[in-house]
Amino acid sequence: MTGDPEAGVTRADLELTAGGRRLRFPAVWLRDNCPCPECVAPGTGQKLKDITDIPNGLAITLTEDAGESVAVTFAPDQHRSAFSRSWLAGHALDGYADGDGRTEDDKELWPAAGRANVPQVSWPRYLDRPADRIRALADVLRRGFVLLRDVPTEAGMVLEVAASFGFVRETNYGRLFDVRVEPEPGNLAFTSRAILPHTDNPYRDPAPTVQLLHCLRTAVKGDGEVGGGGDTGLLDGFAAAAALRATDAESFDTLARTPVPFGYIDKETELRASLPLIQLSPCGRVRGVRFNNRSARPLRLPYAEVIAFYAAYRRWAELLARPERQLNLRLVPGDCLVFDNTRVLHARTAFGVTAGSPGRHLQGCYADLDGLASTLAVLRREENQ
Amino acid sequence: MTGDPEAGVTRADLELTAGGRRLRFPAVWLRDNCPCPECVAPGTGQKLKDITDIPNGLAITLTEDAGESVAVTFAPDQHRSAFSRSWLAGHALDGYADGDGRTEDDKELWPAAGRANVPQVSWPRYLDRPADRIRALADVLRRGFVLLRDVPTEAGMVLEVAASFGFVRETNYGRLFDVRVEPEPGNLAFTSRAILPHTDNPYRDPAPTVQLLHCLRTAVKGDGEVGGGGDTGLLDGFAAAAALRATDAESFDTLARTPVPFGYIDKETELRASLPLIQLSPCGRVRGVRFNNRSARPLRLPYAEVIAFYAAYRRWAELLARPERQLNLRLVPGDCLVFDNTRVLHARTAFGVTAGSPGRHLQGCYADLDGLASTLAVLRREENQ
C-alpha cells in the first residue's frame, strides 16, 4: 500500500490514472457511491444513506492506493470508502452515460422498411432456448418489435406471451381485448375499416409502452381464400422523427413542445391526457411518439400557435404516411407481434367481412417496457454465469 | 338564416362574436374538429379522418350564421361543417386550456402540512354514496391523497380498494405486496428501519402513478401498547418544487434537466430508469417528482455537471427533509392511504419489533392516475344527469 504523498491535505476530489486515462471524481460523488456495508445494504444493494446524511464540508483527507483498489478517507467524519480501480475507470465522469436505453440513441432505426428485416422467432424456440428469448426481447428494445411465430391459436394465449417477459397492463378494455368486427363498436379498432399508422392509447398517461397482437384468424375473401385484407403495417416513429428534425427542425420543435389533448369516452370510461406528439428526454433526444388523430381533441392554444401547430402536424402526418417507411406484414394465425408502443406506429388495411364465415380475429393486450427490459437483463445475467 | 355578406370570398379563418367576445378560428382547426357524421363516428366520438385527409389549400368559402349555430363551407371540396356558437365560445383560441390536470397548475398545494388537513372518507360511505366517492377521488387528484377509514382489515382488501377506482398495476413485487419485517428483505421497505420521504419505484418507467397502503396491524411497544412507531409521513413534492424554484431557480433547473439513473436488482429483477428528479411539462410546469436515494445509481455526467447536480440535489433534499412540510399520520388498522406517487412523497418512522407478537403489517399495491381520473369523470357525469 502506498501512502498518499499529500496525506493530511484535504481535497475535494480524487484524481488518479486508470486505463491510461487521468480520472477525477468529486468527494461527494464518491461518498454517495460508497459501497461499504454501512452505506449499502448487502442483500439489496440499496443505499442506506440519504443525501442529507452526507456531512457538509466533505473533503478527502487521505488517499490510499493499493493497486487494484483505492481507498479514501473523508473529513469531517473519518468515513473510509474503498473503490476498485476498474469500477472507477468504468464510471469515469467524462461524458454522458447510463441512460436507460429508451431514447433514439439506444435504438437501431429503420427509416426505410423492407420485408427482409422482420426480426422473428418461433414460440417453441423462444420458450426453450434462452438465447432466442434474449434475441427476441432485445429486438423489441433495439428495433421496436419482434414477430413471434407458431404461438398456439388459442384464446388467451396473448396473455401467456406477455407473462413470458413482463406484466399485463389491464385497462378499461380488459386484460386482453378482441380485435374483430363488432356490431356496436366502442372503438374504430372493432370495425373492418382501414386504420392509418398510429400509437395506441394516447389518451392515457402512463400510456402502455408495449403492445401485443396475436392473430387467431385472418380475413378471407368472398371465395373463402386468404387475402381478404387486414394486413398489418409497422413504422419506426423514432426514425421518422429524426427525419423530420433533419428536414424541418422548426416543425420538430413545435411538435415537441405542444401538448396535444387526447381523449376517449364511452359509458364506463372518460380518459384524457395532454402530451406532445414527440416527447424528448431532458437532453433533447427523442424518447417517445404519440400519434392518433382519431382520439385527438380540440387544441386550445393561442391562435398563432394553432396555425403553427397544424402546419407542423401536417408535415409530420405526411412523413408518417409515406409508403416506403412502412413495413407490411400479413399476420397468419399463430403470429404474435410484440412492439414498443412509445416508438412503433401500427396500421392495418381494410378487410372483407363475409356473411356466415368467421372474420379476422386478433387478440391484443398491453404490457410495459421496463418489465421486458428487466427480464432481458436477468436472462443475460444468467447466460453470463 | 343570414347569408354571409362576403359569400364567395375564400377566407382562412372564421371570425365571429360570441358571448361579447370577438373569436377567430383557423379553417384547418375547424375542419379537424368538424362534428358531422362523415368526420366523427357517432358511437365513439372518434374522428374518422386523418390529418392528411384534410385537403391542402383549405379555405372557408361560405359562412352561414343561424343564431345558435354557425355553418362553414370549405374549399376545395365543399365540405360543410356546423358548430354551435356556445361550443365555439367554449373553445376560444385565446389562451392555454385543456390540460389533463396533471401539472402543478391543477393542484391544491400544501406547502405547510397540518394535522387538520387530512382528507378522509370512511369506506362504507365511499362505497354507498357517489358524492363521497367523488370527494375522495377528487382529493387524490387535487391534494395528492385521501385516507379511507374503516376498510376491513382482511388480507387482499387493498386490491378491492384499487379496483373501486381503477386497475392494479402488477409489478415484480406482485399484484399486492406485504410491508412488514422479513427475515431476508429484498428491499429496505421490508425492515423496521425509518425511511425518509421518497417516491416509490423510480427505477421503473412508467413508474406507478398511484400507491395504496392499507394498515392491517400497527406496531406495538414492548408492553403491548400501541405507539411502537412506524408512523407515516406525507409531503407535497409539487409544493416543495415550487418553493425550490422560488428560492433557488438554478438548482430547480439543474434538477429538471439532469436524468438520474435509478436501479433495482434482485434474483428475478433488474430494473433501471433514467429520469430527472423534477419532471416538467413542455410548458415548463412541474408534472412529476422522483426522489429515492436508496435506488439512485452512480451519476455518469461530465465532472462539472456532477458538481452542480450534487449542490442542487442537497438543497432539494434539505428542503424535502424540513419537518414543517411533513404531514404525520399514525395509520390504525383499517386505514388505507391512496396517494399520487408522481407528487406525494411518503416516509415512515422506525418501529419496534417485539419477539413473539405480530408486528406492523401494511399491504400495498399500485395503480394509475389515468384510470382514477376516468372513474371520477364518469361519477361526475352520472351525478349531473
PDB file of C-alpha atoms in Angstrom, chain A residues 79-338:
ATOM      1  CA  HIS A  79     -15.521   7.665   6.958  1.00  0.00           C
ATOM      2  CA  ARG A  80     -13.428   5.417   4.742  1.00  0.00           C
ATOM      3  CA  SER A  81     -14.531   4.164   1.336  1.00  0.00           C
ATOM      4  CA  ALA A  82     -12.723   1.737  -0.946  1.00  0.00           C
ATOM      5  CA  PHE A  83     -13.319   1.501  -4.691  1.00  0.00           C
ATOM      6  CA  SER A  84     -11.838  -0.850  -7.225  1.00  0.00           C
ATOM      7  CA  ARG A  85      -9.791   0.868  -9.842  1.00  0.00           C
ATOM      8  CA  SER A  86     -11.683  -0.918 -12.612  1.00  0.00           C
ATOM      9  CA  TRP A  87     -15.013   0.266 -11.207  1.00  0.00           C
ATOM     10  CA  LEU A  88     -13.715   3.842 -11.138  1.00  0.00           C
ATOM     11  CA  ALA A  89     -12.416   3.537 -14.692  1.00  0.00           C
ATOM     12  CA  GLY A  90     -15.827   2.207 -15.726  1.00  0.00           C
ATOM     13  CA  HIS A  91     -17.558   5.187 -14.136  1.00  0.00           C
ATOM     14  CA  ALA A  92     -15.330   7.967 -15.465  1.00  0.00           C
ATOM     15  CA  LEU A  93     -17.052  11.354 -15.316  1.00  0.00           C
ATOM     16  CA  ASP A  94     -16.037  12.445 -18.773  1.00  0.00           C
ATOM     17  CA  GLY A  95     -19.299  12.239 -20.665  1.00  0.00           C
ATOM     18  CA  TYR A  96     -22.907  11.134 -20.578  1.00  0.00           C
ATOM     19  CA  ALA A  97     -23.727   7.522 -19.869  1.00  0.00           C
ATOM     20  CA  ASP A  98     -26.088   5.231 -18.004  1.00  0.00           C
ATOM     21  CA  GLY A  99     -29.215   6.154 -19.809  1.00  0.00           C
ATOM     22  CA  ASP A 100     -31.930   3.556 -19.646  1.00  0.00           C
ATOM     23  CA  GLY A 101     -31.962   2.569 -23.293  1.00  0.00           C
ATOM     24  CA  ARG A 102     -35.163   4.426 -24.036  1.00  0.00           C
ATOM     25  CA  THR A 103     -34.068   7.277 -26.304  1.00  0.00           C
ATOM     26  CA  GLU A 104     -33.267   7.191 -30.011  1.00  0.00           C
ATOM     27  CA  ASP A 105     -29.565   6.943 -29.122  1.00  0.00           C
ATOM     28  CA  ASP A 106     -30.006   3.356 -27.977  1.00  0.00           C
ATOM     29  CA  LYS A 107     -32.131   2.206 -30.906  1.00  0.00           C
ATOM     30  CA  GLU A 108     -31.423   0.699 -34.264  1.00  0.00           C
ATOM     31  CA  LEU A 109     -33.559   2.896 -36.508  1.00  0.00           C
ATOM     32  CA  TRP A 110     -35.181   1.653 -39.726  1.00  0.00           C
ATOM     33  CA  PRO A 111     -36.002   4.710 -41.801  1.00  0.00           C
ATOM     34  CA  ALA A 112     -36.835   2.634 -44.880  1.00  0.00           C
ATOM     35  CA  ALA A 113     -38.628  -0.580 -44.120  1.00  0.00           C
ATOM     36  CA  GLY A 114     -38.080  -3.832 -46.026  1.00  0.00           C
ATOM     37  CA  ARG A 115     -39.714  -7.217 -45.849  1.00  0.00           C
ATOM     38  CA  ALA A 116     -36.353  -8.853 -45.210  1.00  0.00           C
ATOM     39  CA  ASN A 117     -35.956  -7.005 -41.964  1.00  0.00           C
ATOM     40  CA  VAL A 118     -38.534  -8.714 -39.792  1.00  0.00           C
ATOM     41  CA  PRO A 119     -36.980  -9.979 -36.551  1.00  0.00           C
ATOM     42  CA  GLN A 120     -38.756 -13.228 -35.757  1.00  0.00           C
ATOM     43  CA  VAL A 121     -38.548 -16.270 -33.525  1.00  0.00           C
ATOM     44  CA  SER A 122     -40.822 -19.270 -33.265  1.00  0.00           C
ATOM     45  CA  TRP A 123     -42.650 -19.563 -29.973  1.00  0.00           C
ATOM     46  CA  PRO A 124     -41.383 -23.077 -29.124  1.00  0.00           C
ATOM     47  CA  ARG A 125     -37.780 -21.923 -29.628  1.00  0.00           C
ATOM     48  CA  TYR A 126     -38.457 -18.753 -27.651  1.00  0.00           C
ATOM     49  CA  LEU A 127     -39.701 -20.889 -24.775  1.00  0.00           C
ATOM     50  CA  ASP A 128     -36.929 -23.475 -24.927  1.00  0.00           C
ATOM     51  CA  ARG A 129     -33.825 -21.502 -25.729  1.00  0.00           C
ATOM     52  CA  PRO A 130     -32.732 -18.551 -23.603  1.00  0.00           C
ATOM     53  CA  ALA A 131     -30.558 -17.326 -26.487  1.00  0.00           C
ATOM     54  CA  ASP A 132     -33.638 -16.994 -28.717  1.00  0.00           C
ATOM     55  CA  ARG A 133     -35.604 -15.349 -25.931  1.00  0.00           C
ATOM     56  CA  ILE A 134     -32.757 -12.874 -25.448  1.00  0.00           C
ATOM     57  CA  ARG A 135     -32.665 -12.129 -29.174  1.00  0.00           C
ATOM     58  CA  ALA A 136     -36.433 -11.611 -29.356  1.00  0.00           C
ATOM     59  CA  LEU A 137     -36.629  -9.282 -26.348  1.00  0.00           C
ATOM     60  CA  ALA A 138     -33.540  -7.372 -27.452  1.00  0.00           C
ATOM     61  CA  ASP A 139     -35.231  -6.849 -30.832  1.00  0.00           C
ATOM     62  CA  VAL A 140     -38.215  -5.208 -29.126  1.00  0.00           C
ATOM     63  CA  LEU A 141     -35.887  -2.803 -27.349  1.00  0.00           C
ATOM     64  CA  ARG A 142     -33.452  -2.156 -30.214  1.00  0.00           C
ATOM     65  CA  ARG A 143     -35.625  -2.415 -33.301  1.00  0.00           C
ATOM     66  CA  GLY A 144     -39.003  -1.754 -31.721  1.00  0.00           C
ATOM     67  CA  PHE A 145     -40.704  -5.092 -32.414  1.00  0.00           C
ATOM     68  CA  VAL A 146     -40.460  -8.824 -32.827  1.00  0.00           C
ATOM     69  CA  LEU A 147     -42.730 -11.310 -34.556  1.00  0.00           C
ATOM     70  CA  LEU A 148     -43.279 -14.496 -32.575  1.00  0.00           C
ATOM     71  CA  ARG A 149     -44.470 -17.307 -34.838  1.00  0.00           C
ATOM     72  CA  ASP A 150     -46.330 -20.541 -34.088  1.00  0.00           C
ATOM     73  CA  VAL A 151     -47.962 -19.255 -30.937  1.00  0.00           C
ATOM     74  CA  PRO A 152     -50.905 -21.638 -30.412  1.00  0.00           C
ATOM     75  CA  THR A 153     -54.095 -20.099 -31.792  1.00  0.00           C
ATOM     76  CA  GLU A 154     -55.944 -20.414 -28.536  1.00  0.00           C
ATOM     77  CA  ALA A 155     -57.894 -17.606 -26.981  1.00  0.00           C
ATOM     78  CA  GLY A 156     -55.959 -16.004 -24.141  1.00  0.00           C
ATOM     79  CA  MET A 157     -52.513 -17.100 -25.373  1.00  0.00           C
ATOM     80  CA  VAL A 158     -51.570 -13.437 -25.811  1.00  0.00           C
ATOM     81  CA  LEU A 159     -51.610 -13.130 -22.018  1.00  0.00           C
ATOM     82  CA  GLU A 160     -49.137 -16.001 -21.768  1.00  0.00           C
ATOM     83  CA  VAL A 161     -46.860 -14.282 -24.239  1.00  0.00           C
ATOM     84  CA  ALA A 162     -46.990 -11.100 -22.147  1.00  0.00           C
ATOM     85  CA  ALA A 163     -46.349 -13.064 -18.954  1.00  0.00           C
ATOM     86  CA  SER A 164     -43.235 -14.568 -20.566  1.00  0.00           C
ATOM     87  CA  PHE A 165     -41.482 -11.200 -20.290  1.00  0.00           C
ATOM     88  CA  GLY A 166     -43.475  -8.938 -18.017  1.00  0.00           C
ATOM     89  CA  PHE A 167     -46.788  -7.913 -16.560  1.00  0.00           C
ATOM     90  CA  VAL A 168     -50.059  -7.314 -18.340  1.00  0.00           C
ATOM     91  CA  ARG A 169     -51.288  -3.740 -18.074  1.00  0.00           C
ATOM     92  CA  GLU A 170     -55.014  -4.027 -17.527  1.00  0.00           C
ATOM     93  CA  THR A 171     -57.113  -1.171 -18.894  1.00  0.00           C
ATOM     94  CA  ASN A 172     -60.766  -0.334 -19.481  1.00  0.00           C
ATOM     95  CA  TYR A 173     -60.516  -2.662 -22.499  1.00  0.00           C
ATOM     96  CA  GLY A 174     -59.819  -5.552 -20.122  1.00  0.00           C
ATOM     97  CA  ARG A 175     -56.738  -7.650 -19.527  1.00  0.00           C
ATOM     98  CA  LEU A 176     -56.984  -8.628 -23.163  1.00  0.00           C
ATOM     99  CA  PHE A 177     -59.114  -7.240 -25.967  1.00  0.00           C
ATOM    100  CA  ASP A 178     -60.528  -8.868 -29.079  1.00  0.00           C
ATOM    101  CA  VAL A 179     -59.853  -7.027 -32.331  1.00  0.00           C
ATOM    102  CA  ARG A 180     -62.674  -8.107 -34.639  1.00  0.00           C
ATOM    103  CA  VAL A 181     -65.765  -6.618 -36.166  1.00  0.00           C
ATOM    104  CA  GLU A 182     -68.341  -5.851 -33.516  1.00  0.00           C
ATOM    105  CA  PRO A 183     -71.971  -4.935 -34.118  1.00  0.00           C
ATOM    106  CA  GLU A 184     -71.786  -1.834 -31.893  1.00  0.00           C
ATOM    107  CA  PRO A 185     -68.113  -0.922 -31.817  1.00  0.00           C
ATOM    108  CA  GLY A 186     -66.981   1.291 -28.944  1.00  0.00           C
ATOM    109  CA  ASN A 187     -63.781   1.913 -30.873  1.00  0.00           C
ATOM    110  CA  LEU A 188     -62.936   2.070 -34.584  1.00  0.00           C
ATOM    111  CA  ALA A 189     -60.461  -0.761 -33.995  1.00  0.00           C
ATOM    112  CA  PHE A 190     -63.511  -3.033 -33.758  1.00  0.00           C
ATOM    113  CA  THR A 191     -64.720  -2.352 -37.306  1.00  0.00           C
ATOM    114  CA  SER A 192     -63.353  -3.524 -40.676  1.00  0.00           C
ATOM    115  CA  ARG A 193     -62.054  -0.051 -41.596  1.00  0.00           C
ATOM    116  CA  ALA A 194     -58.513   0.679 -42.662  1.00  0.00           C
ATOM    117  CA  ILE A 195     -56.570   2.420 -39.905  1.00  0.00           C
ATOM    118  CA  LEU A 196     -53.543   4.561 -40.691  1.00  0.00           C
ATOM    119  CA  PRO A 197     -50.345   4.327 -38.641  1.00  0.00           C
ATOM    120  CA  HIS A 198     -50.950   5.291 -35.022  1.00  0.00           C
ATOM    121  CA  THR A 199     -49.902   4.560 -31.472  1.00  0.00           C
ATOM    122  CA  ASP A 200     -52.424   3.127 -29.038  1.00  0.00           C
ATOM    123  CA  ASN A 201     -53.985   4.848 -26.054  1.00  0.00           C
ATOM    124  CA  PRO A 202     -52.519   8.341 -26.392  1.00  0.00           C
ATOM    125  CA  TYR A 203     -55.345   9.438 -24.061  1.00  0.00           C
ATOM    126  CA  ARG A 204     -53.725   7.546 -21.214  1.00  0.00           C
ATOM    127  CA  ASP A 205     -50.846   8.660 -19.006  1.00  0.00           C
ATOM    128  CA  PRO A 206     -48.956   6.497 -18.486  1.00  0.00           C
ATOM    129  CA  ALA A 207     -49.781   5.011 -21.880  1.00  0.00           C
ATOM    130  CA  PRO A 208     -48.942   1.321 -22.195  1.00  0.00           C
ATOM    131  CA  THR A 209     -45.393   1.043 -23.531  1.00  0.00           C
ATOM    132  CA  VAL A 210     -45.703  -2.427 -25.091  1.00  0.00           C
ATOM    133  CA  GLN A 211     -48.490  -3.802 -27.228  1.00  0.00           C
ATOM    134  CA  LEU A 212     -49.094  -7.404 -28.277  1.00  0.00           C
ATOM    135  CA  LEU A 213     -51.320  -8.534 -31.161  1.00  0.00           C
ATOM    136  CA  HIS A 214     -51.909 -12.248 -31.616  1.00  0.00           C
ATOM    137  CA  CYS A 215     -53.542 -13.438 -34.826  1.00  0.00           C
ATOM    138  CA  LEU A 216     -56.171 -16.124 -34.324  1.00  0.00           C
ATOM    139  CA  ARG A 217     -57.883 -15.847 -37.742  1.00  0.00           C
ATOM    140  CA  THR A 218     -57.157 -13.915 -40.929  1.00  0.00           C
ATOM    141  CA  ALA A 219     -59.723 -12.235 -43.125  1.00  0.00           C
ATOM    142  CA  VAL A 220     -60.847 -14.313 -46.086  1.00  0.00           C
ATOM    143  CA  LYS A 221     -62.056 -13.243 -49.491  1.00  0.00           C
ATOM    144  CA  GLY A 222     -65.572 -13.911 -50.702  1.00  0.00           C
ATOM    145  CA  ASP A 223     -64.410 -17.226 -52.168  1.00  0.00           C
ATOM    146  CA  GLY A 224     -63.045 -18.310 -48.806  1.00  0.00           C
ATOM    147  CA  GLU A 225     -59.427 -17.817 -49.891  1.00  0.00           C
ATOM    148  CA  VAL A 226     -56.989 -15.904 -47.726  1.00  0.00           C
ATOM    149  CA  GLY A 227     -56.044 -12.392 -48.798  1.00  0.00           C
ATOM    150  CA  GLY A 228     -59.138 -10.585 -47.644  1.00  0.00           C
ATOM    151  CA  GLY A 229     -57.085  -7.665 -46.370  1.00  0.00           C
ATOM    152  CA  GLY A 230     -56.492  -6.639 -42.786  1.00  0.00           C
ATOM    153  CA  ASP A 231     -52.748  -6.585 -43.370  1.00  0.00           C
ATOM    154  CA  THR A 232     -50.559  -5.018 -40.705  1.00  0.00           C
ATOM    155  CA  GLY A 233     -48.156  -2.128 -41.230  1.00  0.00           C
ATOM    156  CA  LEU A 234     -45.410  -1.025 -38.865  1.00  0.00           C
ATOM    157  CA  LEU A 235     -43.442   2.184 -38.920  1.00  0.00           C
ATOM    158  CA  ASP A 236     -40.458   3.369 -36.907  1.00  0.00           C
ATOM    159  CA  GLY A 237     -41.615   6.610 -35.268  1.00  0.00           C
ATOM    160  CA  PHE A 238     -38.144   7.418 -33.935  1.00  0.00           C
ATOM    161  CA  ALA A 239     -36.614   7.135 -37.430  1.00  0.00           C
ATOM    162  CA  ALA A 240     -39.418   9.330 -38.763  1.00  0.00           C
ATOM    163  CA  ALA A 241     -38.877  11.911 -36.006  1.00  0.00           C
ATOM    164  CA  ALA A 242     -35.160  12.019 -36.813  1.00  0.00           C
ATOM    165  CA  ALA A 243     -36.046  12.589 -40.479  1.00  0.00           C
ATOM    166  CA  LEU A 244     -38.409  15.414 -39.574  1.00  0.00           C
ATOM    167  CA  ARG A 245     -35.763  17.054 -37.390  1.00  0.00           C
ATOM    168  CA  ALA A 246     -33.221  16.797 -40.239  1.00  0.00           C
ATOM    169  CA  THR A 247     -35.515  18.360 -42.830  1.00  0.00           C
ATOM    170  CA  ASP A 248     -37.745  20.682 -40.811  1.00  0.00           C
ATOM    171  CA  ALA A 249     -36.325  21.467 -37.381  1.00  0.00           C
ATOM    172  CA  GLU A 250     -38.967  24.110 -36.744  1.00  0.00           C
ATOM    173  CA  SER A 251     -41.837  21.643 -37.139  1.00  0.00           C
ATOM    174  CA  PHE A 252     -39.994  19.134 -34.984  1.00  0.00           C
ATOM    175  CA  ASP A 253     -39.617  21.726 -32.214  1.00  0.00           C
ATOM    176  CA  THR A 254     -43.265  22.738 -32.471  1.00  0.00           C
ATOM    177  CA  LEU A 255     -44.402  19.131 -32.098  1.00  0.00           C
ATOM    178  CA  ALA A 256     -42.026  18.509 -29.198  1.00  0.00           C
ATOM    179  CA  ARG A 257     -43.245  21.487 -27.181  1.00  0.00           C
ATOM    180  CA  THR A 258     -47.001  21.500 -27.870  1.00  0.00           C
ATOM    181  CA  PRO A 259     -49.149  19.373 -25.558  1.00  0.00           C
ATOM    182  CA  VAL A 260     -51.980  17.825 -27.587  1.00  0.00           C
ATOM    183  CA  PRO A 261     -55.160  16.876 -25.754  1.00  0.00           C
ATOM    184  CA  PHE A 262     -56.297  13.307 -26.403  1.00  0.00           C
ATOM    185  CA  GLY A 263     -59.498  11.758 -25.127  1.00  0.00           C
ATOM    186  CA  TYR A 264     -61.571   8.625 -25.111  1.00  0.00           C
ATOM    187  CA  ILE A 265     -65.137   8.383 -23.853  1.00  0.00           C
ATOM    188  CA  ASP A 266     -67.587   5.533 -23.532  1.00  0.00           C
ATOM    189  CA  LYS A 267     -70.200   4.532 -20.985  1.00  0.00           C
ATOM    190  CA  GLU A 268     -67.739   3.461 -18.285  1.00  0.00           C
ATOM    191  CA  THR A 269     -64.715   5.483 -19.285  1.00  0.00           C
ATOM    192  CA  GLU A 270     -63.571   9.052 -19.730  1.00  0.00           C
ATOM    193  CA  LEU A 271     -59.843   9.212 -20.281  1.00  0.00           C
ATOM    194  CA  ARG A 272     -57.763  12.192 -21.222  1.00  0.00           C
ATOM    195  CA  ALA A 273     -54.100  13.058 -21.449  1.00  0.00           C
ATOM    196  CA  SER A 274     -52.336  16.088 -22.820  1.00  0.00           C
ATOM    197  CA  LEU A 275     -48.830  15.419 -24.092  1.00  0.00           C
ATOM    198  CA  PRO A 276     -46.701  16.334 -27.117  1.00  0.00           C
ATOM    199  CA  LEU A 277     -46.687  14.190 -30.266  1.00  0.00           C
ATOM    200  CA  ILE A 278     -42.912  13.914 -29.929  1.00  0.00           C
ATOM    201  CA  GLN A 279     -41.569  13.520 -26.416  1.00  0.00           C
ATOM    202  CA  LEU A 280     -37.960  14.432 -25.702  1.00  0.00           C
ATOM    203  CA  SER A 281     -35.587  13.431 -22.943  1.00  0.00           C
ATOM    204  CA  PRO A 282     -34.177  16.285 -20.830  1.00  0.00           C
ATOM    205  CA  CYS A 283     -31.164  16.213 -23.175  1.00  0.00           C
ATOM    206  CA  GLY A 284     -33.447  16.812 -26.152  1.00  0.00           C
ATOM    207  CA  ARG A 285     -33.343  13.278 -27.580  1.00  0.00           C
ATOM    208  CA  VAL A 286     -36.465  11.540 -28.900  1.00  0.00           C
ATOM    209  CA  ARG A 287     -37.925   9.345 -26.152  1.00  0.00           C
ATOM    210  CA  GLY A 288     -41.497   8.751 -27.310  1.00  0.00           C
ATOM    211  CA  VAL A 289     -44.063   9.428 -30.011  1.00  0.00           C
ATOM    212  CA  ARG A 290     -47.850   9.650 -29.763  1.00  0.00           C
ATOM    213  CA  PHE A 291     -49.849   9.781 -32.943  1.00  0.00           C
ATOM    214  CA  ASN A 292     -53.533   9.088 -33.250  1.00  0.00           C
ATOM    215  CA  ASN A 293     -55.791  11.663 -34.854  1.00  0.00           C
ATOM    216  CA  ARG A 294     -58.872   9.566 -34.061  1.00  0.00           C
ATOM    217  CA  SER A 295     -58.520  10.428 -30.372  1.00  0.00           C
ATOM    218  CA  ALA A 296     -57.216  13.993 -30.686  1.00  0.00           C
ATOM    219  CA  ARG A 297     -59.415  16.598 -29.027  1.00  0.00           C
ATOM    220  CA  PRO A 298     -59.670  20.278 -29.970  1.00  0.00           C
ATOM    221  CA  LEU A 299     -56.395  22.101 -29.400  1.00  0.00           C
ATOM    222  CA  ARG A 300     -56.760  25.028 -27.021  1.00  0.00           C
ATOM    223  CA  LEU A 301     -53.864  27.343 -27.714  1.00  0.00           C
ATOM    224  CA  PRO A 302     -53.483  30.962 -28.721  1.00  0.00           C
ATOM    225  CA  TYR A 303     -54.491  31.449 -32.363  1.00  0.00           C
ATOM    226  CA  ALA A 304     -50.942  31.897 -33.730  1.00  0.00           C
ATOM    227  CA  GLU A 305     -49.748  28.706 -32.066  1.00  0.00           C
ATOM    228  CA  VAL A 306     -52.664  26.754 -33.519  1.00  0.00           C
ATOM    229  CA  ILE A 307     -51.625  27.865 -37.018  1.00  0.00           C
ATOM    230  CA  ALA A 308     -48.010  26.853 -36.403  1.00  0.00           C
ATOM    231  CA  PHE A 309     -49.036  23.547 -34.852  1.00  0.00           C
ATOM    232  CA  TYR A 310     -51.241  22.483 -37.768  1.00  0.00           C
ATOM    233  CA  ALA A 311     -48.510  23.274 -40.285  1.00  0.00           C
ATOM    234  CA  ALA A 312     -46.084  21.082 -38.317  1.00  0.00           C
ATOM    235  CA  TYR A 313     -48.709  18.392 -37.685  1.00  0.00           C
ATOM    236  CA  ARG A 314     -49.466  18.085 -41.385  1.00  0.00           C
ATOM    237  CA  ARG A 315     -45.770  17.795 -42.288  1.00  0.00           C
ATOM    238  CA  TRP A 316     -45.413  15.105 -39.671  1.00  0.00           C
ATOM    239  CA  ALA A 317     -48.516  13.220 -40.798  1.00  0.00           C
ATOM    240  CA  GLU A 318     -47.361  13.325 -44.436  1.00  0.00           C
ATOM    241  CA  LEU A 319     -43.969  11.986 -43.475  1.00  0.00           C
ATOM    242  CA  LEU A 320     -45.555   9.169 -41.455  1.00  0.00           C
ATOM    243  CA  ALA A 321     -47.860   8.283 -44.365  1.00  0.00           C
ATOM    244  CA  ARG A 322     -45.010   7.643 -46.833  1.00  0.00           C
ATOM    245  CA  PRO A 323     -45.365   4.045 -48.036  1.00  0.00           C
ATOM    246  CA  GLU A 324     -41.609   3.444 -48.088  1.00  0.00           C
ATOM    247  CA  ARG A 325     -41.472   3.945 -44.326  1.00  0.00           C
ATOM    248  CA  GLN A 326     -43.978   1.212 -43.694  1.00  0.00           C
ATOM    249  CA  LEU A 327     -43.148  -2.429 -43.157  1.00  0.00           C
ATOM    250  CA  ASN A 328     -46.066  -4.530 -44.386  1.00  0.00           C
ATOM    251  CA  LEU A 329     -46.862  -7.853 -42.820  1.00  0.00           C
ATOM    252  CA  ARG A 330     -49.651 -10.303 -43.370  1.00  0.00           C
ATOM    253  CA  LEU A 331     -50.117 -11.900 -39.972  1.00  0.00           C
ATOM    254  CA  VAL A 332     -51.130 -15.547 -40.188  1.00  0.00           C
ATOM    255  CA  PRO A 333     -52.800 -17.469 -37.397  1.00  0.00           C
ATOM    256  CA  GLY A 334     -50.222 -18.098 -34.705  1.00  0.00           C
ATOM    257  CA  ASP A 335     -48.286 -14.894 -35.330  1.00  0.00           C
ATOM    258  CA  CYS A 336     -47.928 -12.632 -32.337  1.00  0.00           C
ATOM    259  CA  LEU A 337     -46.445  -9.175 -32.788  1.00  0.00           C
ATOM    260  CA  VAL A 338     -44.805  -7.592 -29.757  1.00  0.00           C
TER     261      VAL A 338
END
